[in-house]
Coordinates of C-alpha atoms in Angstrom, one line a residue:
M1 CA 0.0 0.0 0.0
V2 CA 1.2 3.5 -0.8
I3 CA 0.4 6.2 1.7
T4 CA -1.0 9.3 0.0
S5 CA -2.7 12.4 1.1
R6 CA -6.1 10.6 0.5
S7 CA -5.3 7.7 2.8
V8 CA -7.2 7.1 5.9
P9 CA -5.6 8.9 8.8
G10 CA -5.3 5.8 10.9
E11 CA -3.7 3.9 8.1
A12 CA -1.1 6.6 7.4
A13 CA -0.2 6.9 11.0
R14 CA 1.3 3.4 11.4
P15 CA 4.4 2.0 9.7
P16 CA 3.4 0.0 6.6
L17 CA 5.7 -3.0 7.2
L18 CA 6.2 -5.3 10.2
G19 CA 8.6 -8.2 9.6
G20 CA 8.5 -7.6 5.9
R21 CA 4.6 -8.0 5.7
P22 CA 1.8 -5.4 5.5
L23 CA 0.0 -4.9 8.8
G24 CA -3.6 -6.1 8.9
H25 CA -6.6 -4.1 10.1
G26 CA -6.0 -2.6 13.5
A27 CA -2.5 -4.1 13.9
R28 CA 0.1 -2.0 15.7
P29 CA 3.8 -2.4 15.9
A30 CA 5.4 -3.5 19.1
G31 CA 6.8 -1.0 21.4
P32 CA 5.7 2.4 22.7
P33 CA 3.3 4.5 20.6
E34 CA 4.7 7.1 18.3
E35 CA 4.3 10.8 19.2
P36 CA 2.0 12.7 16.8
S37 CA 4.9 14.8 15.5
V38 CA 6.9 11.6 14.7
R39 CA 4.0 10.1 13.0
A40 CA 3.4 13.1 10.8
R41 CA 7.1 13.3 9.9
H42 CA 7.1 9.7 8.9
A43 CA 3.9 10.1 6.8
R44 CA 5.3 13.1 5.0
R45 CA 8.5 11.3 4.2
R46 CA 6.7 8.3 2.8
T47 CA 4.4 10.4 0.6
K48 CA 7.4 12.3 -0.9
W49 CA 8.6 9.5 -3.1
S50 CA 6.3 7.5 -5.4
P51 CA 8.0 6.8 -8.7
S52 CA 6.3 4.8 -11.5
G53 CA 7.3 3.3 -14.8
R54 CA 7.7 6.8 -16.1
F55 CA 10.3 7.4 -13.5
L56 CA 12.2 4.4 -14.7
L57 CA 11.9 5.7 -18.2
R58 CA 13.3 9.1 -17.2
A59 CA 16.1 7.4 -15.2
A60 CA 17.0 5.2 -18.2
A61 CA 16.9 8.2 -20.5
V62 CA 19.2 10.2 -18.3
T63 CA 21.5 7.3 -17.9
A64 CA 21.5 6.7 -21.7
V65 CA 22.4 10.3 -22.4
L66 CA 25.2 10.5 -20.0
T67 CA 26.4 7.0 -21.0
A68 CA 26.4 8.1 -24.6
V69 CA 28.4 11.2 -23.6
G70 CA 30.9 9.1 -21.7
A71 CA 31.2 6.7 -24.6
V72 CA 31.9 9.5 -27.0
L73 CA 34.5 10.9 -24.7
G74 CA 35.9 7.4 -24.4
L75 CA 36.2 7.3 -28.2
V76 CA 37.9 10.7 -28.2
R77 CA 40.3 9.4 -25.6
D78 CA 41.1 6.3 -27.7
Q79 CA 41.5 8.6 -30.8
I80 CA 44.0 10.7 -28.9
L81 CA 45.9 7.6 -27.9
A82 CA 45.8 6.2 -31.4
G83 CA 46.8 9.5 -33.0
Y84 CA 49.7 10.3 -30.7
F85 CA 51.1 6.9 -30.0
G86 CA 49.7 4.7 -32.7
A87 CA 49.3 0.9 -32.2
G88 CA 52.9 0.0 -31.4
A89 CA 55.1 -1.0 -28.5
E90 CA 54.4 2.2 -26.5
T91 CA 50.7 1.8 -26.7
D92 CA 51.0 -1.9 -25.8
A93 CA 52.9 -1.0 -22.6
F94 CA 50.2 1.5 -21.6
L95 CA 47.4 -1.1 -22.2
V96 CA 49.2 -3.6 -20.0
A97 CA 49.0 -1.0 -17.2
W98 CA 45.4 -0.3 -18.3
T99 CA 44.6 -3.8 -16.9
V100 CA 44.6 -2.3 -13.4
P101 CA 41.8 0.2 -14.0
E102 CA 39.9 -2.3 -16.0
F103 CA 40.0 -4.8 -13.2
A104 CA 39.2 -2.1 -10.6
S105 CA 36.3 -0.8 -12.6
T106 CA 34.7 -4.3 -12.9
L107 CA 35.4 -5.2 -9.3
L108 CA 34.7 -1.9 -7.5
I109 CA 32.2 -0.1 -9.7
E110 CA 30.3 -2.2 -12.2
D111 CA 29.9 -5.7 -10.9
A112 CA 31.1 -6.7 -7.4
M113 CA 30.5 -3.5 -5.5
A114 CA 27.1 -2.9 -7.1
L115 CA 26.0 -6.5 -6.7
I116 CA 26.9 -6.5 -3.0
L117 CA 25.9 -3.0 -1.9
V118 CA 22.7 -2.3 -3.9
P119 CA 20.8 -5.1 -2.3
A120 CA 22.3 -4.2 1.1
F121 CA 21.2 -0.5 0.8
S122 CA 17.8 -1.7 -0.5
R123 CA 17.3 -3.8 2.6
A124 CA 18.3 -0.9 4.8
L125 CA 15.9 1.5 3.0
A126 CA 13.1 -1.1 3.3
R127 CA 13.7 -1.2 7.1
R128 CA 14.0 2.5 7.3
A129 CA 10.2 2.9 6.7
G130 CA 9.4 1.3 10.0
S131 CA 12.3 2.5 12.0
L132 CA 11.4 5.1 14.7
F133 CA 14.8 5.6 16.1
G134 CA 18.0 5.4 14.2
D135 CA 18.7 5.1 10.5
P136 CA 19.6 1.7 9.1
V137 CA 21.2 3.4 6.1
R138 CA 23.6 5.4 8.2
T139 CA 24.4 2.4 10.3
L140 CA 25.3 0.5 7.2
V141 CA 27.6 3.3 6.0
R142 CA 29.3 3.4 9.4
A143 CA 29.8 -0.3 9.4
T144 CA 31.2 -0.7 5.9
L145 CA 32.8 2.5 4.5
P146 CA 35.8 2.8 6.9
R147 CA 36.8 -0.8 6.5
L148 CA 36.5 -0.5 2.7
V149 CA 38.8 2.5 2.6
L150 CA 41.4 0.9 4.7
G151 CA 41.4 -2.3 2.7
V152 CA 41.5 -0.8 -0.8
A153 CA 44.2 1.7 0.3
A154 CA 46.4 -1.1 1.3
A155 CA 45.7 -3.0 -1.9
S156 CA 46.6 0.1 -4.0
A157 CA 49.9 0.5 -2.1
L158 CA 50.7 -3.2 -2.7
L159 CA 50.1 -2.9 -6.4
V160 CA 52.5 0.1 -6.6
F161 CA 55.2 -2.0 -4.9
L162 CA 54.5 -5.2 -7.0
A163 CA 54.3 -3.4 -10.4
P164 CA 57.5 -5.0 -11.9
W165 CA 56.3 -8.5 -11.0
L166 CA 52.8 -7.8 -12.2
V167 CA 53.9 -6.6 -15.6
S168 CA 56.2 -9.7 -16.0
A169 CA 53.2 -12.0 -15.2
L170 CA 50.7 -10.1 -17.4
A171 CA 52.8 -9.7 -20.6
P172 CA 56.2 -11.4 -20.5
G173 CA 56.9 -10.6 -24.1
L174 CA 56.7 -6.8 -24.0
P175 CA 59.6 -5.0 -25.7
D176 CA 59.7 -2.1 -23.1
P177 CA 58.6 -3.5 -19.7
Q178 CA 59.9 -0.6 -17.7
L179 CA 57.5 1.8 -19.4
A180 CA 54.7 -0.6 -18.5
V181 CA 55.9 -0.7 -14.9
D182 CA 55.9 3.2 -14.7
C183 CA 52.3 3.3 -16.1
T184 CA 51.1 0.5 -13.8
R185 CA 52.3 2.4 -10.7
L186 CA 50.4 5.5 -11.9
T187 CA 47.2 3.6 -12.6
A188 CA 47.3 1.6 -9.4
T189 CA 46.2 4.7 -7.5
C190 CA 42.8 4.3 -9.1
V191 CA 42.0 1.3 -6.8
L192 CA 41.1 3.6 -3.9
S193 CA 39.3 6.2 -6.0
F194 CA 37.3 3.5 -7.9
A195 CA 36.3 1.9 -4.6
L196 CA 34.9 5.2 -3.3
A197 CA 33.2 5.9 -6.6
G198 CA 31.6 2.5 -6.7
Y199 CA 30.4 2.8 -3.1
C200 CA 28.7 6.1 -3.9
S201 CA 27.2 4.8 -7.1
A202 CA 25.6 1.8 -5.4
A203 CA 24.2 3.9 -2.5
L204 CA 22.8 6.5 -4.8
R205 CA 21.2 4.0 -7.2
A206 CA 19.5 2.3 -4.2
H207 CA 18.1 5.7 -3.2
G208 CA 16.7 6.2 -6.7
S209 CA 19.3 8.8 -7.7
F210 CA 20.8 8.0 -11.1
L211 CA 22.2 11.2 -12.5
P212 CA 25.5 11.4 -10.5
P213 CA 26.4 7.7 -11.0
A214 CA 25.7 8.0 -14.7
A215 CA 28.1 11.0 -15.0
I216 CA 31.2 9.2 -13.5
Y217 CA 32.6 8.0 -16.8
V218 CA 32.1 11.5 -18.3
A219 CA 34.3 12.8 -15.5
Y220 CA 36.7 9.9 -15.8
N221 CA 37.4 10.4 -19.5
V222 CA 37.6 14.2 -19.1
G223 CA 40.4 13.6 -16.6
I224 CA 42.3 11.3 -18.9
I225 CA 41.9 13.5 -22.0
G226 CA 42.8 16.7 -20.2
T227 CA 45.9 15.2 -18.5
T228 CA 47.1 13.5 -21.7
L229 CA 46.8 16.8 -23.7
V230 CA 48.6 18.8 -21.0
L231 CA 51.4 16.3 -20.1
R232 CA 52.0 14.5 -23.4
E233 CA 55.2 16.4 -24.3
P234 CA 57.1 15.8 -21.1
L235 CA 55.7 12.3 -20.1
G236 CA 54.7 10.6 -23.4
V237 CA 52.2 7.8 -22.9
R238 CA 52.8 8.0 -19.1
S239 CA 50.5 11.1 -19.3
A240 CA 47.6 8.8 -20.1
A241 CA 48.4 6.7 -17.0
A242 CA 48.5 9.9 -14.9
G243 CA 45.1 10.8 -16.4
V244 CA 43.6 7.6 -15.0
A245 CA 44.6 8.7 -11.5
V246 CA 43.1 12.2 -12.1
G247 CA 39.9 10.7 -13.6
G248 CA 39.4 8.4 -10.6
V249 CA 39.4 11.4 -8.3
L250 CA 36.8 13.2 -10.5
M251 CA 34.5 10.2 -10.4
V252 CA 34.3 10.5 -6.6
L253 CA 33.8 14.3 -6.6
V254 CA 30.8 14.2 -8.9
Q255 CA 29.0 11.8 -6.6
A256 CA 30.0 12.7 -3.0
P257 CA 27.8 15.8 -2.6
S258 CA 24.7 13.9 -3.8
L259 CA 25.3 11.0 -1.4
L260 CA 25.8 13.4 1.5
R261 CA 22.5 15.0 0.8
E262 CA 20.7 11.7 0.6
L263 CA 22.2 10.6 4.0
R264 CA 21.2 13.9 5.6
S265 CA 17.7 13.9 4.2
R266 CA 16.4 11.8 7.1
P267 CA 16.2 13.9 10.4
V268 CA 18.7 12.8 13.0
P269 CA 16.8 10.7 15.6
K270 CA 16.9 11.7 19.3
T271 CA 18.0 8.2 20.3
E272 CA 20.6 6.4 18.2
P273 CA 20.4 2.6 18.2
K274 CA 23.1 0.5 19.7
P275 CA 25.8 -0.5 17.2
P276 CA 25.0 -3.9 15.6
A277 CA 26.8 -6.9 16.9
P278 CA 29.7 -8.2 14.8
G279 CA 28.4 -10.4 12.1
G280 CA 24.9 -9.2 12.5
G281 CA 22.5 -7.4 10.2
D282 CA 24.1 -5.9 7.1
N283 CA 27.5 -6.4 8.5
R284 CA 27.1 -9.9 6.9
L285 CA 28.4 -8.4 3.7
L286 CA 31.7 -8.0 5.4
V287 CA 31.9 -11.7 6.0
L288 CA 34.0 -13.5 3.5
G289 CA 31.3 -16.1 2.9
M290 CA 28.9 -13.4 1.8
I291 CA 31.0 -11.4 -0.6
A292 CA 33.2 -14.2 -1.9
P293 CA 30.8 -15.5 -4.6
V294 CA 30.4 -11.9 -6.0
V295 CA 34.1 -11.1 -5.9
V296 CA 35.1 -14.4 -7.5
F297 CA 32.6 -13.9 -10.2
A298 CA 33.8 -10.4 -11.0
L299 CA 37.5 -11.4 -10.9
T300 CA 36.8 -14.4 -13.1
R301 CA 34.9 -12.3 -15.6
Q302 CA 37.5 -9.7 -15.9
S303 CA 40.3 -12.4 -16.2
Q304 CA 39.3 -12.8 -19.8
I305 CA 41.3 -9.6 -20.4
L306 CA 44.3 -11.1 -18.8
I307 CA 44.1 -14.2 -21.0
E308 CA 43.7 -12.1 -24.1
R309 CA 46.8 -10.0 -23.4
F310 CA 48.9 -12.9 -22.2
L311 CA 48.1 -14.8 -25.4
A312 CA 48.7 -11.6 -27.6
S313 CA 52.0 -10.5 -26.0
P314 CA 54.1 -13.0 -28.1
L315 CA 52.3 -11.9 -31.3
P316 CA 53.7 -9.0 -33.5
A317 CA 53.7 -5.5 -31.9
G318 CA 50.3 -3.9 -32.1
A319 CA 48.2 -7.1 -31.5
I320 CA 47.3 -6.0 -28.0
S321 CA 46.3 -2.5 -29.3
H322 CA 44.2 -4.0 -32.1
L323 CA 42.4 -6.2 -29.5
N324 CA 41.8 -3.2 -27.2
Y325 CA 40.5 -0.8 -29.9
A326 CA 38.2 -3.5 -31.3
Q327 CA 36.8 -4.4 -28.0
K328 CA 36.1 -0.9 -26.9
V329 CA 34.1 -0.1 -30.0
A330 CA 32.4 -3.5 -30.2
Q331 CA 31.2 -3.4 -26.6
M332 CA 29.4 -0.1 -27.0
P333 CA 26.1 -1.8 -27.9
M334 CA 26.4 -4.0 -24.9
I335 CA 27.0 -1.0 -22.6
L336 CA 23.9 0.7 -24.0
S337 CA 21.8 -2.5 -23.7
L338 CA 22.7 -2.9 -20.0
M339 CA 21.6 0.6 -19.0
L340 CA 18.0 -0.5 -18.4
C341 CA 19.2 -3.4 -16.2
T342 CA 21.4 -0.9 -14.3
V343 CA 18.4 1.3 -13.7
S344 CA 16.0 -1.5 -12.7
F345 CA 18.5 -3.5 -10.6
P346 CA 17.5 -1.5 -7.4
V347 CA 13.8 -2.2 -8.3
V348 CA 14.5 -5.9 -8.4
A349 CA 16.4 -5.8 -5.1
R350 CA 13.7 -3.8 -3.4
A351 CA 11.0 -6.2 -4.7
L352 CA 12.9 -9.1 -3.2
A353 CA 13.5 -7.3 0.0
S354 CA 9.7 -6.8 0.3
G355 CA 9.1 -10.5 -0.6
D356 CA 7.5 -9.7 -4.1
A357 CA 9.3 -12.3 -6.3
E358 CA 6.6 -12.1 -9.0
A359 CA 7.2 -8.3 -9.6
A360 CA 11.0 -9.0 -9.8
R361 CA 10.5 -11.8 -12.3
R362 CA 8.4 -9.7 -14.7
R363 CA 10.9 -6.9 -14.5
V364 CA 13.9 -9.2 -15.2
E365 CA 12.2 -10.9 -18.2
R366 CA 11.3 -7.6 -19.8
D367 CA 14.8 -6.2 -19.2
L368 CA 16.4 -9.2 -20.8
L369 CA 14.4 -9.0 -24.0
L370 CA 14.8 -5.3 -24.3
A371 CA 18.5 -5.5 -23.7
A372 CA 18.8 -8.3 -26.4
V373 CA 17.1 -6.1 -29.0
V374 CA 19.5 -3.2 -28.4
V375 CA 22.6 -5.3 -28.4
L376 CA 21.7 -7.4 -31.4
I377 CA 21.0 -4.3 -33.5
G378 CA 24.3 -2.9 -32.5
A379 CA 26.2 -6.1 -33.1
S380 CA 24.7 -6.4 -36.5
T381 CA 25.8 -2.9 -37.4
V382 CA 29.3 -3.6 -36.1
I383 CA 29.7 -6.7 -38.1
A384 CA 28.2 -5.2 -41.3
A385 CA 30.3 -2.1 -41.3
A386 CA 33.4 -2.7 -39.1
P387 CA 36.0 -1.3 -41.5
Q388 CA 34.0 1.9 -42.0
I389 CA 33.6 2.3 -38.2
V390 CA 37.2 1.8 -37.4
G391 CA 38.4 4.0 -40.3
L392 CA 36.1 6.9 -39.3
L393 CA 37.1 6.7 -35.7
F394 CA 40.8 5.9 -35.7
E395 CA 42.5 6.1 -39.1
R396 CA 44.6 9.3 -38.7
G397 CA 48.1 10.1 -37.4
A398 CA 50.1 7.0 -36.4
F399 CA 47.0 4.7 -37.0
D400 CA 47.3 3.6 -40.7
T401 CA 45.2 1.5 -43.0
G402 CA 46.9 -1.7 -41.9
D403 CA 45.8 -1.0 -38.4
T404 CA 42.3 -0.3 -39.6
A405 CA 42.0 -3.7 -41.4
A406 CA 43.4 -5.6 -38.5
T407 CA 41.2 -3.9 -35.9
A408 CA 38.1 -4.3 -38.1
A409 CA 38.7 -8.1 -38.5
V410 CA 39.0 -8.5 -34.7
M411 CA 36.0 -6.3 -34.0
R412 CA 33.7 -8.4 -36.2
V413 CA 34.7 -11.5 -34.3
Y414 CA 34.2 -9.8 -30.9
A415 CA 30.7 -8.8 -31.9
L416 CA 29.7 -12.5 -32.1
G417 CA 29.9 -12.6 -28.3
L418 CA 28.0 -9.4 -27.5
L419 CA 24.7 -11.1 -26.9
G420 CA 26.4 -13.5 -24.5
Q421 CA 28.1 -10.5 -22.7
T422 CA 24.7 -8.8 -22.3
M423 CA 23.0 -11.9 -21.0
V424 CA 25.7 -12.5 -18.4
G425 CA 25.5 -8.9 -17.2
A426 CA 21.7 -9.0 -16.9
L427 CA 21.2 -12.5 -15.6
V428 CA 23.9 -12.2 -12.9
R429 CA 21.8 -9.5 -11.2
C430 CA 19.1 -12.1 -10.6
Y431 CA 21.5 -14.4 -8.8
F432 CA 23.0 -11.6 -6.6
S433 CA 19.8 -9.8 -5.7
A434 CA 19.0 -12.2 -2.9
V435 CA 20.2 -11.9 0.7
R436 CA 22.8 -14.6 0.2
P437 CA 24.6 -14.7 -3.2
L438 CA 25.0 -18.0 -5.0
W439 CA 28.2 -19.6 -6.2
Y440 CA 26.7 -20.8 -9.4
P441 CA 27.5 -17.6 -11.4
A442 CA 31.2 -17.8 -10.4
A443 CA 31.3 -21.5 -11.5
A444 CA 29.6 -20.7 -14.8
M445 CA 32.1 -17.8 -15.4
G446 CA 35.0 -20.1 -14.5
A447 CA 33.8 -22.7 -17.1
G448 CA 33.6 -19.9 -19.7
L449 CA 37.1 -18.6 -18.7
A450 CA 38.6 -22.1 -19.1
A451 CA 36.9 -22.4 -22.5
T452 CA 38.4 -19.1 -23.5
A453 CA 41.9 -20.1 -22.4
V454 CA 41.9 -23.5 -24.0
T455 CA 40.4 -22.4 -27.4
G456 CA 42.4 -19.2 -27.4
A457 CA 45.8 -20.9 -27.0
G458 CA 45.2 -22.8 -30.2
A459 CA 43.4 -20.1 -32.1
A460 CA 46.1 -17.5 -31.5
H461 CA 48.6 -19.6 -33.4
L462 CA 46.2 -20.0 -36.3
W463 CA 44.4 -16.7 -36.6
G464 CA 46.3 -14.3 -34.4
A465 CA 44.3 -11.6 -32.6
A466 CA 41.1 -12.6 -34.4
G467 CA 41.5 -16.1 -33.0
I468 CA 41.8 -14.7 -29.4
A469 CA 38.6 -12.6 -30.0
G470 CA 36.8 -15.7 -31.2
A471 CA 37.8 -17.6 -28.1
N472 CA 36.5 -14.7 -26.0
A473 CA 33.1 -14.8 -27.8
F474 CA 32.9 -18.6 -27.3
G475 CA 33.7 -18.5 -23.6
I476 CA 31.3 -15.7 -22.7
T477 CA 28.5 -17.3 -24.8
L478 CA 29.0 -20.6 -22.9
T479 CA 28.7 -18.7 -19.6
A480 CA 25.5 -17.0 -20.7
V481 CA 23.9 -20.4 -21.7
M482 CA 24.9 -21.9 -18.3
L483 CA 23.4 -18.9 -16.4
L484 CA 20.2 -19.1 -18.4
L485 CA 19.8 -22.8 -17.9
G486 CA 20.5 -22.5 -14.2
A487 CA 18.0 -19.6 -13.7
H488 CA 15.5 -21.8 -11.9
R489 CA 17.8 -22.0 -8.9
Q490 CA 17.8 -18.3 -8.2
S491 CA 15.6 -16.1 -6.2
V492 CA 13.9 -14.6 -9.3
P493 CA 12.3 -17.6 -11.0
V494 CA 12.4 -16.5 -14.6
D495 CA 10.7 -18.5 -17.4
V496 CA 13.8 -20.1 -19.0
R497 CA 11.9 -21.6 -21.9
R498 CA 10.1 -18.4 -22.9
L499 CA 13.3 -16.4 -22.6
G500 CA 15.3 -18.9 -24.7
E501 CA 12.7 -19.0 -27.5
G502 CA 12.6 -15.2 -27.5
L503 CA 16.3 -14.8 -27.6
L504 CA 16.6 -17.4 -30.4
R505 CA 14.1 -15.5 -32.6
L506 CA 15.9 -12.2 -31.9
A507 CA 19.2 -13.7 -32.8
T508 CA 17.7 -15.0 -36.1
A509 CA 16.5 -11.5 -36.9
G510 CA 20.0 -10.2 -36.1
A511 CA 21.5 -12.6 -38.6
W512 CA 19.2 -11.5 -41.4
A513 CA 19.9 -7.8 -40.5
T514 CA 23.6 -8.4 -40.5
G515 CA 23.6 -9.8 -44.0
A516 CA 21.5 -7.0 -45.4
G517 CA 23.6 -4.4 -43.8
W518 CA 26.8 -6.0 -45.1
L519 CA 25.5 -6.0 -48.7
C520 CA 24.8 -2.2 -48.4
S521 CA 28.2 -1.5 -46.8
V522 CA 30.2 -3.1 -49.6
A523 CA 28.0 -1.5 -52.4
I524 CA 28.6 2.1 -51.2
D525 CA 32.1 3.7 -51.3
P526 CA 32.1 6.8 -49.1
P527 CA 32.6 5.5 -45.5
L528 CA 30.2 7.8 -43.7
L529 CA 27.4 7.2 -46.2
S530 CA 28.1 3.5 -46.2
L531 CA 27.9 3.3 -42.5
T532 CA 24.7 5.3 -42.3
V533 CA 22.9 3.3 -44.9
A534 CA 24.1 0.0 -43.4
A535 CA 22.9 1.0 -39.9
L536 CA 19.5 2.1 -41.2
V537 CA 19.1 -1.1 -43.2
V538 CA 20.0 -3.2 -40.2
V539 CA 17.4 -1.5 -38.0
G540 CA 14.7 -1.8 -40.7
V541 CA 15.4 -5.5 -41.5
F542 CA 15.6 -6.4 -37.8
L543 CA 12.3 -4.8 -36.9
L544 CA 10.6 -6.1 -40.0
F545 CA 11.7 -9.6 -39.3
I546 CA 10.4 -9.3 -35.7
A547 CA 7.1 -7.9 -36.9
C548 CA 6.6 -10.7 -39.5
A549 CA 8.0 -13.7 -37.6
A550 CA 5.6 -16.2 -36.2
K551 CA 5.4 -16.2 -32.4
A552 CA 7.7 -13.1 -32.2
P553 CA 8.8 -12.4 -28.7
E554 CA 6.8 -9.8 -26.8
I555 CA 9.0 -6.8 -26.1
P556 CA 6.8 -4.2 -24.2
P557 CA 7.9 -0.6 -23.7
L558 CA 9.3 0.4 -20.4
P559 CA 6.3 2.4 -19.0
R560 CA 3.0 0.5 -19.1
S561 CA 0.0 2.7 -19.7
R562 CA -2.6 0.1 -20.5
C563 CA -4.1 0.1 -17.1
R564 CA -4.3 3.9 -17.1
T565 CA -5.9 3.9 -20.6
L566 CA -8.5 1.2 -19.8
R567 CA -9.3 2.4 -16.3
P568 CA -12.5 4.3 -17.5
L569 CA -13.7 1.2 -19.2
R570 CA -13.0 -1.2 -16.4
R571 CA -14.9 0.0 -13.3
T572 CA -16.0 -3.3 -12.0
P573 CA -14.6 -4.2 -8.6
H574 CA -13.0 -7.5 -9.8
A575 CA -11.0 -5.6 -12.4
R576 CA -9.3 -3.2 -10.1
P577 CA -7.0 -5.7 -8.3
S578 CA -5.7 -6.9 -11.6
C579 CA -4.8 -3.4 -12.7
A580 CA -3.2 -2.6 -9.3
A581 CA -1.1 -5.7 -9.5
S582 CA 0.1 -4.8 -12.9
S583 CA 0.9 -1.3 -11.8
A584 CA 2.9 -2.6 -8.9
A585 CA 4.9 -5.0 -11.1
E586 CA 5.6 -2.5 -13.8
A587 CA 5.9 0.7 -11.8
S588 CA 7.8 -0.4 -8.7
P589 CA 9.3 2.4 -6.6
V590 CA 13.1 2.6 -6.5
G591 CA 14.1 4.9 -3.8
R592 CA 14.0 6.1 -0.3
D593 CA 11.6 4.4 2.2
V594 CA 8.7 3.4 0.0
P595 CA 8.1 -0.4 0.2
L596 CA 7.3 -2.3 -2.9
D597 CA 3.8 -3.4 -1.9
R598 CA 1.8 -1.0 -3.9
G599 CA -0.2 -3.6 -5.7
R600 CA -1.3 -5.5 -2.6
T601 CA -4.9 -5.2 -1.6
R602 CA -6.2 -5.2 1.9

């Protein structure tokens, strides 16, 4: 039930949840009665936040715009690196050092930190609604943030000290290892800043604030670009490594003020609760058994980069650079496709915290199909017009036509695994939304990593960098299949058969669209015109195939308006609960202290 200004006064005066369930008629929470001022303050706070599917649409739009800006700045960053340093030994040395921020980003911002802290903050926010004294959110911050800072600061210092050994292990065949060591010591400082940025992002998303977290990669790339342009003459490629350190600090600065405002938005209680006992409450996320499955999964997933660069280091100079440029461009459709899952992840976590698994299931299934549509259209465009994309983006300065051809060939192979990458990123949120994370995702990722290593070792000798990219696509696709088949074990019981059939039809549409786009790209000479026509044809053929295919998968838009539209025509009492239930599933609140029980009737 959502408390509004039209609610019965007696209903609005009591906390909506007790033990995770709505209170019945006349029920009262245990303990002393609330003072009228306290009741009024709690009622005002609960009526302040009531987002719907339109809120999710706006949040996704804001995230999309800022993600697109960050992606464009990332391309500008890569263009600066390609133009100034080319695709040779100097760039390879920097990209080995780039492994540190790539790992730190996955572990501390995108995967592990978010998968651990978003559910934790969601549970704290759900308990905040019925908490008269103390703030579970502040208690969680006090219990986790100081230990996190101490741990990651020590890890950053250790990486600086172990940089020579780390470079030798990552890329033993580098022609200039000392340059890679210098760059690694500069990039190691981002471990602390990325941890703070990831903590702020998880907390803000759980509160329903998406603008500052979406802006972090804009700030990050601005820091790298500005530092590289200013310090390129005295430092060379080391200037880009210094830019990583500057960008990490900017990621924290764009979020910290918003998080402080969110934490101060709740009035300070007169009586603070006693500190939780060690190992109790949300301190469980500090226990190794709770965070280990998430950390192992994140590390295993990012280890694909280690395998790629290890296998590519004995290849001719520039192979690591070709893999890097191809991967950065090819993964853009995946990043865009996962924006919706990023926005709705707190919704799923809050639904599970409130015991509404059905609302979580519907949200996850819709997100998976929508993400698949976006990534398959993007992957089809990448495969159809890879040379034109690479040429327009990078072919200038030290990046010549040979680099364009090599990068385009690798990028086309990478694109074959984009659907698998998207499915892994979306499905793993189901496994880690529950109170206790499961080990199955880490095991599935380990199997995919082993497949990547085994197939990549042989493919690198036969096809070079393209063979390594093919091994990556095979391994991540295997992981996605395993996660989909094991979905019945998770807290969100998705319909595996329905999802599998829908994804297969979407993949078939993508194959037809790829062929049509490729024919257009080879028939038109000007690169920009060729890319534009190929992209339009891909979109048109894909949507036409979906519209005409038998049993095409249902891909509804984000905001549901059917109940609102049909409400004047459905005034019978038995129709109202159905509409309310649909509204609760499709327009679940995301933030603050509003429980996800809007569709429940009394």
